[in-house]
mmCIF file of C-alpha atoms and ligand atoms in Angstrom:
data_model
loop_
_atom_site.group_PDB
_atom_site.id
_atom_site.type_symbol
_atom_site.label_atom_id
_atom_site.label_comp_id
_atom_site.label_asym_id
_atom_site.label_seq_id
_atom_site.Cartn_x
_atom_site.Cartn_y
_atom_site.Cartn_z
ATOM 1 C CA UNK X 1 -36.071 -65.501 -36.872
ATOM 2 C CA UNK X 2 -39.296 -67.062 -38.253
ATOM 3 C CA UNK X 3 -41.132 -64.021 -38.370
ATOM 4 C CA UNK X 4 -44.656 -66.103 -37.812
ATOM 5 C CA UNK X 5 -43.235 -65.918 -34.388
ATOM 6 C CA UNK X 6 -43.406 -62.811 -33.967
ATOM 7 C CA UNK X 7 -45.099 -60.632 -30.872
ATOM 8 C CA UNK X 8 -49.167 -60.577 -31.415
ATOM 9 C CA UNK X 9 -50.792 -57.546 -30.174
ATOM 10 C CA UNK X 10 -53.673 -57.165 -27.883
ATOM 11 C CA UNK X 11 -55.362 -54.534 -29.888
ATOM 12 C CA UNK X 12 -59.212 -54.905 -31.233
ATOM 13 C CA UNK X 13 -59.619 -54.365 -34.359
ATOM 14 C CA UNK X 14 -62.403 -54.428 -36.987
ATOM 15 C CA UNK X 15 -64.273 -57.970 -37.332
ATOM 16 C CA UNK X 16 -62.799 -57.717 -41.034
ATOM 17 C CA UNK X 17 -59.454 -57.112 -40.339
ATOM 18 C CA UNK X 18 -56.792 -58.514 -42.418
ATOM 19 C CA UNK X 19 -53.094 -58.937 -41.958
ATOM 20 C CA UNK X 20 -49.866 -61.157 -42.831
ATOM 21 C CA UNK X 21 -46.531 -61.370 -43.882
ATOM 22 C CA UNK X 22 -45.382 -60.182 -47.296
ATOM 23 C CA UNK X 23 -42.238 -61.566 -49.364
ATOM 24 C CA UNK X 24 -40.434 -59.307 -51.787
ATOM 25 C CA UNK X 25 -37.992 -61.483 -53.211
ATOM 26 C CA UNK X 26 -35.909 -61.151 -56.608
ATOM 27 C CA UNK X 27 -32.835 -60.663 -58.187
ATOM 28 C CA UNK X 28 -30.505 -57.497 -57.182
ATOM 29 C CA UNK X 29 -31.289 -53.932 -58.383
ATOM 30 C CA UNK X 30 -34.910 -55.094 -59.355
ATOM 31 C CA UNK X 31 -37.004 -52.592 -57.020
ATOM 32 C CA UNK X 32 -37.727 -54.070 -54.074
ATOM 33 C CA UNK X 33 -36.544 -51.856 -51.132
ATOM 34 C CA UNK X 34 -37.861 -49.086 -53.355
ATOM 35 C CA UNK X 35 -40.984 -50.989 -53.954
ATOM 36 C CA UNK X 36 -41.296 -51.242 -50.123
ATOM 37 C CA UNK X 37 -40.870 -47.606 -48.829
ATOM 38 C CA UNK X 38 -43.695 -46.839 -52.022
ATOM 39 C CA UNK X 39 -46.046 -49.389 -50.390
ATOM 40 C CA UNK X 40 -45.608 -48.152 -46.944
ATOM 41 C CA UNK X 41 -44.964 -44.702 -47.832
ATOM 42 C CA UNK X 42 -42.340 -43.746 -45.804
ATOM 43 C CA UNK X 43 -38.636 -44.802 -46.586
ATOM 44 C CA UNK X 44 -36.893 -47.305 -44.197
ATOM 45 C CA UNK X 45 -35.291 -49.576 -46.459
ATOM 46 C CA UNK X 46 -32.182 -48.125 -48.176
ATOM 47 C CA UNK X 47 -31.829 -48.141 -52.036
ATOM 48 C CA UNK X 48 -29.398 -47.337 -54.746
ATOM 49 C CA UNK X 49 -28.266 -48.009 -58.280
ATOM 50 C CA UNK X 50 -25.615 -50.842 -57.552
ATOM 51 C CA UNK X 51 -26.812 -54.594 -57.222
ATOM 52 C CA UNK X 52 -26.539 -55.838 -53.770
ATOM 53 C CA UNK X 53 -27.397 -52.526 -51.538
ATOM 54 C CA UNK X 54 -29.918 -54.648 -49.203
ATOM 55 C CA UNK X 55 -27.872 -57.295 -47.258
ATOM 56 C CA UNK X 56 -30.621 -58.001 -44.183
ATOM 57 C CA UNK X 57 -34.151 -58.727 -43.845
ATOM 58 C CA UNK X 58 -36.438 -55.901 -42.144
ATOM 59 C CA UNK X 59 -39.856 -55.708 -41.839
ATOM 60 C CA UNK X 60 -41.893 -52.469 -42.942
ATOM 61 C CA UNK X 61 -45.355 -52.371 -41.746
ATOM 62 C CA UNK X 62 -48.270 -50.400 -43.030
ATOM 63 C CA UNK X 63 -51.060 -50.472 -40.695
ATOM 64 C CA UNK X 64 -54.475 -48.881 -40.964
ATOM 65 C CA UNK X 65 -57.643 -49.296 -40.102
ATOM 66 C CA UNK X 66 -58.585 -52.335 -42.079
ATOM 67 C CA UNK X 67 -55.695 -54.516 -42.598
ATOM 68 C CA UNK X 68 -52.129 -54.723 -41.076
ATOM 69 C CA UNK X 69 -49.396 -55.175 -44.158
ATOM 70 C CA UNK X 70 -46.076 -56.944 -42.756
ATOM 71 C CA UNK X 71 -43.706 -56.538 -45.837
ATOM 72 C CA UNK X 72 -40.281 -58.329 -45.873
ATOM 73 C CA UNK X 73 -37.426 -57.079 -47.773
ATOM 74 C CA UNK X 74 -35.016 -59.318 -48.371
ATOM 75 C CA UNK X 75 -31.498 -59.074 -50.194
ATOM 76 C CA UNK X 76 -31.574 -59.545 -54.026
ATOM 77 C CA UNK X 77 -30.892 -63.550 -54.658
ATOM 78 C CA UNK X 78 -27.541 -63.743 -56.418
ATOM 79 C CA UNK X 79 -24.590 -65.906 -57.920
ATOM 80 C CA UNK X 80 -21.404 -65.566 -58.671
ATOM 81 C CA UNK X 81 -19.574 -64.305 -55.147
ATOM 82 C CA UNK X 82 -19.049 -67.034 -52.483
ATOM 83 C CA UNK X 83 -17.533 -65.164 -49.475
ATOM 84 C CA UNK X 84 -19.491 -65.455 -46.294
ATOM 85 C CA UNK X 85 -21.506 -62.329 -46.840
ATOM 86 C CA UNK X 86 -22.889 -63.406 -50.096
ATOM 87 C CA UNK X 87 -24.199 -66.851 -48.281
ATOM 88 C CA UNK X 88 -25.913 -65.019 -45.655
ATOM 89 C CA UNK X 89 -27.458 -62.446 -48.092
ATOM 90 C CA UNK X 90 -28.910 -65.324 -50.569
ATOM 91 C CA UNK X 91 -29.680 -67.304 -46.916
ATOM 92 C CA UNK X 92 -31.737 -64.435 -45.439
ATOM 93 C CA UNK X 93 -33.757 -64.026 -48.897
ATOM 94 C CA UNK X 94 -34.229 -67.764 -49.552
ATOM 95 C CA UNK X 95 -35.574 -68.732 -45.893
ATOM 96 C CA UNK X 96 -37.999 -65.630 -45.771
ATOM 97 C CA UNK X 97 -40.081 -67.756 -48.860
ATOM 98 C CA UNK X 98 -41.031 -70.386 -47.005
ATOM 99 C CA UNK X 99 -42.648 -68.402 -44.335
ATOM 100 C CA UNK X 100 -45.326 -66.024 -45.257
ATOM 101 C CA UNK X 101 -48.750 -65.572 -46.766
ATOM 102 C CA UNK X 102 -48.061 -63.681 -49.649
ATOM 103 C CA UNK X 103 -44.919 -63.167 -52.009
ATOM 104 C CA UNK X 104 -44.281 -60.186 -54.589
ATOM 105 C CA UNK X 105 -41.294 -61.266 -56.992
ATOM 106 C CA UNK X 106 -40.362 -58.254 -58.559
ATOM 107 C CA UNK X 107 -38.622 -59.025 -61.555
ATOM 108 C CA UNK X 108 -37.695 -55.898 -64.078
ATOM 109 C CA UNK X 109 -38.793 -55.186 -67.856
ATOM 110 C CA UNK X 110 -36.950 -56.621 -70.277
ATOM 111 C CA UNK X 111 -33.883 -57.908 -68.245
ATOM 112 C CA UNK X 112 -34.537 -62.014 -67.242
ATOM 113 C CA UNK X 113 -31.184 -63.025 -66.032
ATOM 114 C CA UNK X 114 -29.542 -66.270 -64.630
ATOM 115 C CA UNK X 115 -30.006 -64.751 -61.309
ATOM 116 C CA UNK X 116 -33.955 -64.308 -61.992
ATOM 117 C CA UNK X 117 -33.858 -68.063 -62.497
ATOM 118 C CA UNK X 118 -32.090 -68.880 -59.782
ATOM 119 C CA UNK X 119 -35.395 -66.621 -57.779
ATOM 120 C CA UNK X 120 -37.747 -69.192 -59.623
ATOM 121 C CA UNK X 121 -36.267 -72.341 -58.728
ATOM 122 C CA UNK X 122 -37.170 -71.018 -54.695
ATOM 123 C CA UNK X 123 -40.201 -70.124 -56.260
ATOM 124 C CA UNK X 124 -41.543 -72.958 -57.341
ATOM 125 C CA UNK X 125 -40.827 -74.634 -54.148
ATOM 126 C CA UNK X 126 -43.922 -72.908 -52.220
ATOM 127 C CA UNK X 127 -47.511 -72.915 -52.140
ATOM 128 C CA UNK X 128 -48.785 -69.417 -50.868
ATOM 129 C CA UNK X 129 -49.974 -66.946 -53.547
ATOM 130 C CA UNK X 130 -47.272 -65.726 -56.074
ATOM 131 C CA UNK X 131 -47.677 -62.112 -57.594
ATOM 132 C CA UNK X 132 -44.900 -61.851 -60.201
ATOM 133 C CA UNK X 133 -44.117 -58.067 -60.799
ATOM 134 C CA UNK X 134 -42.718 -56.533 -63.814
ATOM 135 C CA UNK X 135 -41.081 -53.414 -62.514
ATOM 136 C CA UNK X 136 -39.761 -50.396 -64.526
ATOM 137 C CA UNK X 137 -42.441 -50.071 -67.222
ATOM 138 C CA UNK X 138 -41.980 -46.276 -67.029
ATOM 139 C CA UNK X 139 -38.384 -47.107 -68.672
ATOM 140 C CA UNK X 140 -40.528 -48.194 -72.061
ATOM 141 C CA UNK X 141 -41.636 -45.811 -74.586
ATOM 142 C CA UNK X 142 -45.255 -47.348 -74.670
ATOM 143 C CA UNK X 143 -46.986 -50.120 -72.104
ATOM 144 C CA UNK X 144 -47.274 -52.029 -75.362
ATOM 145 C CA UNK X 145 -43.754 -53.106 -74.996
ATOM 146 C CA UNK X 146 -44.356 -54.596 -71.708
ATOM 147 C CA UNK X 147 -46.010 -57.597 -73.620
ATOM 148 C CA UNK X 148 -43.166 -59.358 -75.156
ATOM 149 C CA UNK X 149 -41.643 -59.708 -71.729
ATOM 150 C CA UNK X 150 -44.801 -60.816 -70.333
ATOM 151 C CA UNK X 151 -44.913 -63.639 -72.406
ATOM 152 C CA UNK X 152 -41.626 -64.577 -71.748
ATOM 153 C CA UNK X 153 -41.661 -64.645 -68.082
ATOM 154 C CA UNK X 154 -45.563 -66.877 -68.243
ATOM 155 C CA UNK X 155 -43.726 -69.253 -70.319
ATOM 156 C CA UNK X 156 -41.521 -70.042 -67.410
ATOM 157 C CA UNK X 157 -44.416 -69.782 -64.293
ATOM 158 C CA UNK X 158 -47.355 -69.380 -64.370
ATOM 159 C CA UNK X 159 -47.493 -66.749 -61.144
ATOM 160 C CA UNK X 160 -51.059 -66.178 -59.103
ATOM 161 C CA UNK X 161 -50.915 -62.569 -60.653
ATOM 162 C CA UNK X 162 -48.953 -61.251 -63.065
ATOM 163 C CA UNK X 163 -48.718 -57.444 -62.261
ATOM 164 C CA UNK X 164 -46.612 -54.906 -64.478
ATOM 165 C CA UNK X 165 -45.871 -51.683 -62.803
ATOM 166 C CA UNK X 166 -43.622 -48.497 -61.536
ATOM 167 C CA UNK X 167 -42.477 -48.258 -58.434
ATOM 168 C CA UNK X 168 -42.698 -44.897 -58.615
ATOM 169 C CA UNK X 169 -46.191 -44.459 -59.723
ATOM 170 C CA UNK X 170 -48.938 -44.011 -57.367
ATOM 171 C CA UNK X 171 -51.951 -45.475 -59.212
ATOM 172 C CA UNK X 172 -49.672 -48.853 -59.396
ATOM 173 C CA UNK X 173 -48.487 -49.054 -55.776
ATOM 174 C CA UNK X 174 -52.315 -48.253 -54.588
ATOM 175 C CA UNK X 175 -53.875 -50.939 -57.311
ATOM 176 C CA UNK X 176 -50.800 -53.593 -55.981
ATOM 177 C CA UNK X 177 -51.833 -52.537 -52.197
ATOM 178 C CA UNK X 178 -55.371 -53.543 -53.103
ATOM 179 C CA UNK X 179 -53.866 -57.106 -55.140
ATOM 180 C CA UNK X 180 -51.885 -58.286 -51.824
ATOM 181 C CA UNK X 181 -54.808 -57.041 -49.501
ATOM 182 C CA UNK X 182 -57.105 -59.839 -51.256
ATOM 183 C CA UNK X 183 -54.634 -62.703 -50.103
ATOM 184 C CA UNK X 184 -54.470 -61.679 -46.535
ATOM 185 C CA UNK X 185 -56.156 -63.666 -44.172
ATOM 186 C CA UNK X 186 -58.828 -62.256 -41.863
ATOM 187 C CA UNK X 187 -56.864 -61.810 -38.752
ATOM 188 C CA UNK X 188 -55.483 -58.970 -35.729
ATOM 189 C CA UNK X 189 -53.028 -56.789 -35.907
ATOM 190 C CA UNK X 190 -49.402 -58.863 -35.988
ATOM 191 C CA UNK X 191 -47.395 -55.979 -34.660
ATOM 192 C CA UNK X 192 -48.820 -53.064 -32.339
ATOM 193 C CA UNK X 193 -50.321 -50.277 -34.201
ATOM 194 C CA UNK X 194 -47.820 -47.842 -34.121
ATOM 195 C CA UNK X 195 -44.999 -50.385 -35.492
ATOM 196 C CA UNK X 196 -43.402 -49.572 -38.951
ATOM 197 C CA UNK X 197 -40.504 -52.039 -38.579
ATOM 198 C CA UNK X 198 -38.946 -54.751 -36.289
ATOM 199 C CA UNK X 199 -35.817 -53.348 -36.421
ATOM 200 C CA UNK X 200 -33.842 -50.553 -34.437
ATOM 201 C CA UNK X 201 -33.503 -46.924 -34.972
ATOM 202 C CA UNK X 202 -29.612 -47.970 -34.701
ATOM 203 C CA UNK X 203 -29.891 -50.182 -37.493
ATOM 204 C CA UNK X 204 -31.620 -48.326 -39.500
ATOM 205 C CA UNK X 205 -29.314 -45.296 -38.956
ATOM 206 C CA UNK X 206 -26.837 -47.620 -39.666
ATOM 207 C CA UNK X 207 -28.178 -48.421 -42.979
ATOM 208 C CA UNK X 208 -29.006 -44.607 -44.274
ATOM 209 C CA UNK X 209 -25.351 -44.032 -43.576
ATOM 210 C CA UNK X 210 -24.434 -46.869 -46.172
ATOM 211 C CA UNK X 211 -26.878 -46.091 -48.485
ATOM 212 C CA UNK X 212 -24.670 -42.785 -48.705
ATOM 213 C CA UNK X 213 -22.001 -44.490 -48.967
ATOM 214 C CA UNK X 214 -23.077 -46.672 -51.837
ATOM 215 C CA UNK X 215 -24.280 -43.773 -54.042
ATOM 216 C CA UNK X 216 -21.265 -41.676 -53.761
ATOM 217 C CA UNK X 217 -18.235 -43.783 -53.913
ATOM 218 C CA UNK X 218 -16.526 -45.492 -56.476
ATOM 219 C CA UNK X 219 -17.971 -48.733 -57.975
ATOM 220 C CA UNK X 220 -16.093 -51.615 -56.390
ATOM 221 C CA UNK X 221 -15.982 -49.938 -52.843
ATOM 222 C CA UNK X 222 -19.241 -50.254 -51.703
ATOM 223 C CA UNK X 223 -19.259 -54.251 -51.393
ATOM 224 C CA UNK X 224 -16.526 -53.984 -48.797
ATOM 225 C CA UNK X 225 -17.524 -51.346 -46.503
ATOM 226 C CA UNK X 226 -19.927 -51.866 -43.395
ATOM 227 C CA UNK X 227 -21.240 -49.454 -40.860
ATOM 228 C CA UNK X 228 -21.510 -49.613 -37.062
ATOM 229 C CA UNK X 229 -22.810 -46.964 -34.590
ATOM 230 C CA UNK X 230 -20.583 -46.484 -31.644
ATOM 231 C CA UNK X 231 -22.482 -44.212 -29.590
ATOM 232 C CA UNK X 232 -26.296 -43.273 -30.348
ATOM 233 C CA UNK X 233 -27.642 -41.121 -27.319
ATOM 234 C CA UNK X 234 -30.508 -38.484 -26.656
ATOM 235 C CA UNK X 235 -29.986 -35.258 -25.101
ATOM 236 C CA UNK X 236 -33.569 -33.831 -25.074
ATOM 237 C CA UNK X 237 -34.322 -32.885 -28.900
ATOM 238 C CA UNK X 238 -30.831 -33.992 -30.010
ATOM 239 C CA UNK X 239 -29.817 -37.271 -31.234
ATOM 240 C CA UNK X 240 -25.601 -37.952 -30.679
ATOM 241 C CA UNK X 241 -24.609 -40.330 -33.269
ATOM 242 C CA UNK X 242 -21.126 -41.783 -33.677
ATOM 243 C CA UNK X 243 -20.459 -44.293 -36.631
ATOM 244 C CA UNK X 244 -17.358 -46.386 -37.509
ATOM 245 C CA UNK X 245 -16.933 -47.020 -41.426
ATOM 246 C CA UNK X 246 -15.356 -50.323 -41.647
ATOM 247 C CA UNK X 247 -13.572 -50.652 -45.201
ATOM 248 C CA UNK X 248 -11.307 -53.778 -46.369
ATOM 249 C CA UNK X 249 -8.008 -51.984 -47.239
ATOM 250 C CA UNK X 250 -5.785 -48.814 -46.116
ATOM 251 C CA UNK X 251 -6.190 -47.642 -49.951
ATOM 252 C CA UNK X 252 -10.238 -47.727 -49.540
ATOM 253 C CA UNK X 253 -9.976 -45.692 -46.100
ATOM 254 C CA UNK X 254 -8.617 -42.977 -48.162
ATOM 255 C CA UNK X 255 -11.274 -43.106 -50.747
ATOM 256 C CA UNK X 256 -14.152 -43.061 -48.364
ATOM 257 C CA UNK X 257 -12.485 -40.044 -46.949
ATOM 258 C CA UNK X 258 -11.942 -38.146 -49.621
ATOM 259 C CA UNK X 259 -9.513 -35.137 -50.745
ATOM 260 C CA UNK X 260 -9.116 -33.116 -47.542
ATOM 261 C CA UNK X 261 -11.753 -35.271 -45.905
ATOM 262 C CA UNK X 262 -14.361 -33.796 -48.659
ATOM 263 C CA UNK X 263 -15.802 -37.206 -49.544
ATOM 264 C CA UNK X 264 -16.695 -37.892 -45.628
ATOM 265 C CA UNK X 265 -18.186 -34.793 -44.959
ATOM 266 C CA UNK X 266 -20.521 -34.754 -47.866
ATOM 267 C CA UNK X 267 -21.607 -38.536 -46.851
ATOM 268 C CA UNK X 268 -22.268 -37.001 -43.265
ATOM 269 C CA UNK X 269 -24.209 -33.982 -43.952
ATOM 270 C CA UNK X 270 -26.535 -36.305 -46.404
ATOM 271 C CA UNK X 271 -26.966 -38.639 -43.917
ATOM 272 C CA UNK X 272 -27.388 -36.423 -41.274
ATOM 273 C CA UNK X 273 -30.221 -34.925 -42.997
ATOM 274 C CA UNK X 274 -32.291 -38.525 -44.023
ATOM 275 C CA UNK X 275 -31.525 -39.411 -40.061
ATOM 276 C CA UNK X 276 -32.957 -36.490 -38.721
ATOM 277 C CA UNK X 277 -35.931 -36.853 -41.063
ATOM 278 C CA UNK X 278 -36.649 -40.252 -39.980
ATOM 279 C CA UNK X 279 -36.065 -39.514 -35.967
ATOM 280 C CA UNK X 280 -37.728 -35.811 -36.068
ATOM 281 C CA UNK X 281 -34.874 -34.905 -34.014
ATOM 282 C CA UNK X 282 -31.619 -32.533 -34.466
ATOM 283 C CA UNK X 283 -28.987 -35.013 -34.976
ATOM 284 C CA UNK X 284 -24.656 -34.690 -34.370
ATOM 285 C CA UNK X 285 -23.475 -37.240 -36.348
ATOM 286 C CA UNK X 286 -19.643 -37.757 -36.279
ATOM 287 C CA UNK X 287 -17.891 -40.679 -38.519
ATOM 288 C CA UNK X 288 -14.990 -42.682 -38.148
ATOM 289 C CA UNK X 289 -13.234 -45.141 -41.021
ATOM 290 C CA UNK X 290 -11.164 -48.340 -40.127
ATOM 291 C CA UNK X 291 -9.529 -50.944 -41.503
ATOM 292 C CA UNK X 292 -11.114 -54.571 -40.884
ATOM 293 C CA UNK X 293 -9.240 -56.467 -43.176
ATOM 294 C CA UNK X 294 -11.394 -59.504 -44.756
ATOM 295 C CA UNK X 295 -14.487 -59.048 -42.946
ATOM 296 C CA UNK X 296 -16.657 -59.407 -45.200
ATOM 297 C CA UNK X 297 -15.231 -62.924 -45.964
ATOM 298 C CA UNK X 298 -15.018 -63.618 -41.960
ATOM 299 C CA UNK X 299 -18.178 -65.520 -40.123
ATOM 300 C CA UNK X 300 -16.989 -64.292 -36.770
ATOM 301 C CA UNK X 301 -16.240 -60.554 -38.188
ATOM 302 C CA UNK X 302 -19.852 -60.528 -39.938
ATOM 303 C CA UNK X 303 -20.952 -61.760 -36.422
ATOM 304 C CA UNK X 304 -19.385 -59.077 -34.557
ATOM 305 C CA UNK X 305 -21.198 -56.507 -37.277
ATOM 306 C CA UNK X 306 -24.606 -58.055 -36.587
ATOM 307 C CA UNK X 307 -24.875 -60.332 -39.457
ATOM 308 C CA UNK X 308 -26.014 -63.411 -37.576
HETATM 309 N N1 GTP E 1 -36.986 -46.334 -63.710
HETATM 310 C C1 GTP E 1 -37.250 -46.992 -62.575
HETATM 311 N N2 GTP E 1 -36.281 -47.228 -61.690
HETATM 312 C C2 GTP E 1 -36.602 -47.891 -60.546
HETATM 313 C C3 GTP E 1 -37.905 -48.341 -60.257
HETATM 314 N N3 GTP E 1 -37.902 -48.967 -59.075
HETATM 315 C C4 GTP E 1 -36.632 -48.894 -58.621
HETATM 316 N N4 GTP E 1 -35.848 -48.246 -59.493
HETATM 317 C C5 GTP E 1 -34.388 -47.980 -59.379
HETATM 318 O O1 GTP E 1 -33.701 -49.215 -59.401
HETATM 319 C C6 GTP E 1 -32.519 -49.132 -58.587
HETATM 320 C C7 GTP E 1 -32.504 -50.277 -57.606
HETATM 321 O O2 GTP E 1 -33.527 -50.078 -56.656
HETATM 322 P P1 GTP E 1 -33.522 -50.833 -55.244
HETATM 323 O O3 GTP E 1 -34.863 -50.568 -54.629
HETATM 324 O O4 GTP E 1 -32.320 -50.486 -54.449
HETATM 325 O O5 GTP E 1 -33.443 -52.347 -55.743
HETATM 326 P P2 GTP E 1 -33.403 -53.701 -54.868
HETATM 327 O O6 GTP E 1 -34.144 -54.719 -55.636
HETATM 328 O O7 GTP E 1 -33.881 -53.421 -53.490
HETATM 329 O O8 GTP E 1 -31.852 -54.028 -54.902
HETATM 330 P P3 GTP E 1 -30.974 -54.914 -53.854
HETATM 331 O O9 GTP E 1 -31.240 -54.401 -52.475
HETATM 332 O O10 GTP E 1 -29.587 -54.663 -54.296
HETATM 333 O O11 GTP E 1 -31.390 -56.337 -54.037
HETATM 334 C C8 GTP E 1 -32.547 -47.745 -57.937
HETATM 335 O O12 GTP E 1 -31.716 -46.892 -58.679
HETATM 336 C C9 GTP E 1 -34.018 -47.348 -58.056
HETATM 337 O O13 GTP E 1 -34.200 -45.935 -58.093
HETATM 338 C C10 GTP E 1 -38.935 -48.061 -61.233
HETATM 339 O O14 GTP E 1 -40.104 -48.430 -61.120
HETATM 340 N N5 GTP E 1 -38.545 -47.404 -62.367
HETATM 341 MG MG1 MG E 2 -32.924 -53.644 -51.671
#
């Protein structure tokens, strides 16, 4: 979906009023969905240590009462893995460029890889303003070391902005907030008010289920493992949730499970937890684990699993 074509609220807002679409594009691992739930302050987008833990685009929206801040996360761009999964990952990232007023490419201190190339050759391609972030300067021992890189990076683009920062500090998110807010253009609120995202509580349940998934298990698994909610239904305050883990092999089924079923029932309760914190309701979660052999490698599987 173009997401310029998006609903356009009736709202008023203040004659000043800015809003647009923002890109956060880069390699795998470099901060992005991270970056994202910082901005917005509230987490939605699901994060972890392994490369590759975002695989679709969603839209997390601040809104307030001067501007309305539409940021797009998109899966880290990456080479070396051709099955079909891979091509819509690098797809969803690459076509989100071309279509918004603003992009962050978050890059990380110290580490330029092939893959951060690959990032700048889309880069170059557009026109709207380019902030190029340097994330993960709370990793050096002084800021001073920050400047080496810096060079580096301007001798390859020369960005709009060139902002170093933490994710994880405040004062960098709020001066970055107040960077992007200056490209906006003065317009009404995109989304309704009381939007933070264009996607479904499902799918984002979905997605806090994986991201449990990814942080526990073993480093090869989480590639080949999807989630799916079965049944998703309110009963007053509580939320009845049943998920099926789809793995790619018997042998993975038993390692999501665990010894004794250990391994599934600590994934649950965690989950449980982050979903009832995002819903504000109790929540009965219950999880399943199947075999789908080669679906992540199948266009009609990924389909079926709502990767179109
Ligand atoms: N030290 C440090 N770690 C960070 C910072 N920002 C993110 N991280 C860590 O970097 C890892 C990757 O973060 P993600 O937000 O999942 O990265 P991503 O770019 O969205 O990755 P993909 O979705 O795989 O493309 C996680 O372990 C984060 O905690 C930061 O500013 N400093
Ligand atoms: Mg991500």
């Amino acid at each position: 979906m173009n997401p310029k074509q998006l609903k356009t609220s009736n709202e008023t807002t203040k004659p000043n009023f800015k809003s647009g679409f923002i890109a956060v594009v880069g390699r795998p691992n470099v901060g992005k969905s991270t970056l994202i739930n910082e901005l917005i302050g509230q987490k939605l987008s699901i994060t972890s240590h392994r490369p590759q833990t975002t695989r679709h685009r969603i839209h997390a929206i601040d809104t307030t009462d001067d501007y309305q801040m539409v940021f797009v996360d998109t899966p880290g761009i990456h080479m070396g893995n051709s099955k079909a999964i891979n091509s819509y990952m690098n797809r969803a990232a690459s076509s989100t460029i071309a279509d918004v007023d603003v992009i962050l490419w978050l890059t990380e201190v110290g580490k330029w890889t092939k893959e951060d190339s690959r990032v700048l050759e889309h880069i170059t391609r557009v026109e709207v303003p380019v902030i190029l972030c340097i994330n993960k300067i709370d990793k050096l021992k002084s800021t001073q070391e920050v400047l080496p890189f810096l060079d580096k990076v301007s001798q390859k683009y020369q960005p709009t902005d060139l902002f170093p920062l933490s994710a994880f500090k405040k004062n960098d998110t709020r001066a970055l907030r107040q960077l992007v807010l200056q490209y906006l253009p003065k317009q009404t609120l995109i989304f309704d008010a009381d939007y933070i995202t264009d996607r479904s509580e499902k799918f984002i349940v979905a997605e806090f289920i994986r991201e449990k998934l990814m942080r526990h298990l073993e480093d090869e698994l989480p590639y080949d493992l999807t989630v799916e909610i079965e049944q998703f239904e309110q009963e007053g305050n509580l939320q009845r949730i049943s998920a099926r883990i789809f793995v790619d092999k018997a042998s993975q089924k038993n390692i999501v499970i665990g010894n004794k079923g250990s391994m599934l029932k600590l994934i649950g309760t965690e989950a449980r937890k982050s979903i009832e914190g995002f819903l504000d309701r109790k929540v009965f979660l219950k999880l399943w684990v199947k075999v789908k052999q080669g679906w992540s490698d199948d266009k009609r599987a990924l389909a079926s699993l709502g990767y179109d």
